[in-house]
Coordinates of C-alpha atoms in Angstrom, one line a residue:
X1 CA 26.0 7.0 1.7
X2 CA 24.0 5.4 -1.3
X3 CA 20.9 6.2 -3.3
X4 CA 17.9 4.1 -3.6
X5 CA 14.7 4.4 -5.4
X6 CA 11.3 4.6 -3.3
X7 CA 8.1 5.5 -3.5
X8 CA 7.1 9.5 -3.0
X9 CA 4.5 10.2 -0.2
X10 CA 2.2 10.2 -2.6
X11 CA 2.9 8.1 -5.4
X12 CA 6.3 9.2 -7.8
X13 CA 9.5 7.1 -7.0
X14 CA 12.2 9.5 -6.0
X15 CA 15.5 8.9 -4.9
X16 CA 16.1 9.1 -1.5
X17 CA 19.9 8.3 0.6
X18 CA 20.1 4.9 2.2
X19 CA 21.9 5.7 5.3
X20 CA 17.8 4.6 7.3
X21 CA 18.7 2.1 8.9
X22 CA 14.9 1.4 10.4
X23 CA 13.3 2.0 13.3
X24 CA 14.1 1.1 16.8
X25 CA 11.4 -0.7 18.7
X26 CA 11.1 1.5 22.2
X27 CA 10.5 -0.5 25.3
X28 CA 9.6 3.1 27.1
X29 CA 6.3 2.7 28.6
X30 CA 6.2 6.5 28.7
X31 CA 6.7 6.8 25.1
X32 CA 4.0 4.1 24.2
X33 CA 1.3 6.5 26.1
X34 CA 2.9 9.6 25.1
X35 CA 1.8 8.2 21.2
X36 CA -1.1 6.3 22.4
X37 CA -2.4 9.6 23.8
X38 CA -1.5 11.3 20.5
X39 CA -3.3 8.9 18.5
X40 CA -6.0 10.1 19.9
X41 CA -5.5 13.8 19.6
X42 CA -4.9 14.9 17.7
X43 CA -4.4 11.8 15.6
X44 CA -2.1 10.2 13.1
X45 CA -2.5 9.2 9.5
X46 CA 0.0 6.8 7.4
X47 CA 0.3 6.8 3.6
X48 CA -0.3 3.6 2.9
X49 CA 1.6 3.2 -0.2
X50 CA 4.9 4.4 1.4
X51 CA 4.2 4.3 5.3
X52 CA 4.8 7.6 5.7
X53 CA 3.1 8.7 9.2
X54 CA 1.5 12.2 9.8
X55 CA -0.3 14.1 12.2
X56 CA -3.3 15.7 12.1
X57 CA -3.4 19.4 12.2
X58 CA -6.4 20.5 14.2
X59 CA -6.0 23.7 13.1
X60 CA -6.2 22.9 9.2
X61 CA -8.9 20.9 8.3
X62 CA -7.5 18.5 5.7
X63 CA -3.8 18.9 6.8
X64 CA -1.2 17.0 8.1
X65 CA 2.4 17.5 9.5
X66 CA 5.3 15.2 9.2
X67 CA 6.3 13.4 12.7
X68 CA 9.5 13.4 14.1
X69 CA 11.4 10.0 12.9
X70 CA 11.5 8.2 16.6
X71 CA 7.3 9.1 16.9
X72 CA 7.0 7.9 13.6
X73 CA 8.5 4.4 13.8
X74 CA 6.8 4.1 16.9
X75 CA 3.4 4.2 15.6
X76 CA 4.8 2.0 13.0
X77 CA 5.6 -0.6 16.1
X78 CA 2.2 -0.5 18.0
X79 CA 0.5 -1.0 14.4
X80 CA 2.6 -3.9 13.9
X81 CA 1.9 -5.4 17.3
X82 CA -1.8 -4.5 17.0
X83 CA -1.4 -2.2 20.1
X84 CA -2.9 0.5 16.8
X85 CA -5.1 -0.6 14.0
X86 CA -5.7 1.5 10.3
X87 CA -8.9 2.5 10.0
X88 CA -10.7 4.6 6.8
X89 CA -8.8 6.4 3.8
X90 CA -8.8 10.7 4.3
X91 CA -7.7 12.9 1.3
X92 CA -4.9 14.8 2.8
X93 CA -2.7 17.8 2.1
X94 CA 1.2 17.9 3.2
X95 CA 3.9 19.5 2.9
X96 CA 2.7 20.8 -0.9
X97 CA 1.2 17.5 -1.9
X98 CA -1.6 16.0 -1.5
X99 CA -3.0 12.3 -1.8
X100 CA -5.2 9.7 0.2
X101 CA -4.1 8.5 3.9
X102 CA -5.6 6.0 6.2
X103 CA -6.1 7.1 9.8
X104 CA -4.5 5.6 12.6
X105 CA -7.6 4.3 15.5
X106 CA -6.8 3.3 19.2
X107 CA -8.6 0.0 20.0
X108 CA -10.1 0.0 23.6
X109 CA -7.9 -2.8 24.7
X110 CA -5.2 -0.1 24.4
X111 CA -6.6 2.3 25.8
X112 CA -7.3 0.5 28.8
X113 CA -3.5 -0.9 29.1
X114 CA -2.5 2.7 29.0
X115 CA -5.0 3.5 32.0
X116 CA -4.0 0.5 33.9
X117 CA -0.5 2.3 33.6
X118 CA -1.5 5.1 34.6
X119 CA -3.9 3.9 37.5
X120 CA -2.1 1.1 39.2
X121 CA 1.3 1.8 39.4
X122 CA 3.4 5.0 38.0
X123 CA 4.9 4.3 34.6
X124 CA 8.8 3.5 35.0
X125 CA 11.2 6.1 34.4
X126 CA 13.9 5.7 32.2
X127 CA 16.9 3.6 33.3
X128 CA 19.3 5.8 34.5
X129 CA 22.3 7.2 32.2
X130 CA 24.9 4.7 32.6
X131 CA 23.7 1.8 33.0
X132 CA 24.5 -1.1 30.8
X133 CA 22.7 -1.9 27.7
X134 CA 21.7 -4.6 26.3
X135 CA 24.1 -5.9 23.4
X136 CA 22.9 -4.3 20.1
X137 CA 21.4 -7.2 17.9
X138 CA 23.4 -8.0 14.6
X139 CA 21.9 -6.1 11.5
X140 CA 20.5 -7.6 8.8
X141 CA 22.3 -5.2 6.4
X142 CA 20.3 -3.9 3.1
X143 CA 17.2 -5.7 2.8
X144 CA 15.3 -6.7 -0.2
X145 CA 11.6 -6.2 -0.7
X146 CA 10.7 -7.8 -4.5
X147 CA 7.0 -7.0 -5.4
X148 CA 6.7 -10.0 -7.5
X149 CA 3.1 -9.0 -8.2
X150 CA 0.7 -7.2 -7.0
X151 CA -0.3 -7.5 -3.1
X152 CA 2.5 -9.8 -3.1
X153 CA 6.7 -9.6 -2.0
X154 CA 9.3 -11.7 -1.3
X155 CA 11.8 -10.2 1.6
X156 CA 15.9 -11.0 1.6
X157 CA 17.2 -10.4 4.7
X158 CA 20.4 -8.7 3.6
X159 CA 23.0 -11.9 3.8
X160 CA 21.5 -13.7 6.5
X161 CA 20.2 -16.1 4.6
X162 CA 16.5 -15.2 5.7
X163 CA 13.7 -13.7 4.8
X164 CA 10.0 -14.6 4.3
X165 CA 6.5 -13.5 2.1
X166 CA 4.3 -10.5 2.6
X167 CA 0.8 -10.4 0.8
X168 CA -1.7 -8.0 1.2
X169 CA -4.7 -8.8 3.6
X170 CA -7.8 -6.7 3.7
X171 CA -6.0 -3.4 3.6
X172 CA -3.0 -4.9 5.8
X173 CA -0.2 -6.8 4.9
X174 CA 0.3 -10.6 6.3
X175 CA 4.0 -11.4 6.9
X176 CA 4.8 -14.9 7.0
X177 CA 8.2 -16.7 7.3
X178 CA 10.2 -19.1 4.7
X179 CA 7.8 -21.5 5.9
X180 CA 4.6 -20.0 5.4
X181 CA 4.1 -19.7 9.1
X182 CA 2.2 -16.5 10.0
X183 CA 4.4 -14.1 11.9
X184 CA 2.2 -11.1 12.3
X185 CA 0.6 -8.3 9.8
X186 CA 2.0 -4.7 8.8
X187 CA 1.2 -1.6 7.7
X188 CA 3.3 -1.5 4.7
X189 CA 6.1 -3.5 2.5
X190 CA 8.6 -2.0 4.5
X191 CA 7.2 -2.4 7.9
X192 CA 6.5 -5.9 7.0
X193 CA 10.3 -6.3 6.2
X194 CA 11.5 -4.6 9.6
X195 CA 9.3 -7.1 11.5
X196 CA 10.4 -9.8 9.5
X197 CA 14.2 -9.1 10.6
X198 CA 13.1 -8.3 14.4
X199 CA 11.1 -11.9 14.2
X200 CA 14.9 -13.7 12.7
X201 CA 16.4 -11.7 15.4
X202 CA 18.0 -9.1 14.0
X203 CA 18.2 -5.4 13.6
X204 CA 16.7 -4.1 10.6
X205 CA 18.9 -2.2 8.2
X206 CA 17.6 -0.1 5.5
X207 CA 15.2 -1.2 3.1
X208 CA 15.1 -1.2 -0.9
X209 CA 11.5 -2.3 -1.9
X210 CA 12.1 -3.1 -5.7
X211 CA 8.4 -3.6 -8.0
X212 CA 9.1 -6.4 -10.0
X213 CA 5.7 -7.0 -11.7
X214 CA 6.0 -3.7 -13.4
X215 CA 9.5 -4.1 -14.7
X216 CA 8.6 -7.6 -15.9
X217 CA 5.1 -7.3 -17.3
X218 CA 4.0 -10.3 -19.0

């Protein structure tokens, strides 16, 4: 297990263990309207500087809870598949901090997917215990984020030999391959780099997001 520098939830780098190896995209309908329906109440919120993802505490005006890690990267995914969308900035206290946090909106189009669900059929239940799995996807290994400048990062891929651009886009992040093909838009640097490695086909392993343009300065 190895240290890495990142970004506090609210701004100070701290050093944190590397043993993250990203999230896991779930394919569980039942999960995607558990956190579709949690979106809505009681709601999320993601730091947008470190893509943290918190939920609202109805009962504290101004507060927020941390999620479990398996809810959190699943927000993460429907963001990143435009199933959720960021809308406005909150100031919000956590955990003994406190900072600014964008909140997380569910666009009708989802909502009405999830009712379909929920309407036409019954949602699947989970495949059985014991039942083959699919062959787990080779990892990408450590992967670079350099923040050349800002609103702009070049990704490494580990040693796969790919990678790809992220820039920042109205509050969003457009990811784009070696190529400058578009290949989607994230919440964050690091989202951007775990949808980067599921778009080359791998799984993504843990991510060091390194700021060159303040190491650098010219």
């Amino acid at each position: 297990m190895t240290g890495t520098v990142q970004d506090a939830l609210f701004g100070d780098p701290v050093t944190v263990e590397t043993d993250d190896h990203g999230p896991a995209a779930t394919q569980d309908p039942r999960e995607v309207a558990r956190i579709v329906a949690s979106a809505q109440e009681p709601g999320f919120l993601v730091v947008e500087r470190t893509g943290h993802v918190l939920r609202v505490d109805p009962a504290r005006p101004g507060c927020a809870d941390a999620v479990s890690r398996h809810d959190g990267d699943t927000v993460v995914q429907l963001l990143d598949t435009g199933h959720l969308r960021l809308g406005g900035t909150h100031h919000v206290h956590h955990n003994g901090s406190e900072g600014p946090a964008r909140s997380v909106l569910v666009p009708k189009a989802t909502r009405d997917m999830v009712s379909r669900w929920d309407h036409l059929r019954p949602i699947p239940e989970r495949a059985p215990a014991g039942q083959p799995k699919k062959a787990p996807q080779r990892s990408t290994g450590v992967i670079g984020v350099d923040v050349v400048e800002p609103g702009k990062a070049l990704v490494i891929l580990g040693t796969t030999g790919e990678g790809g651009t992220v820039l920042r886009d109205e509050g969003r992040y457009r990811v784009e391959n070696d190529h400058g093909a578009l290949v989607g838009h994230a919440s964050s640097y690091r989202a951007a780099a775990r949808l980067l490695a599921r778009y080359h086909g791998f799984t993504p392993g843990p991510v060091e997001i390194e700021h060159e343009h303040r190491t650098y300065r010219r």
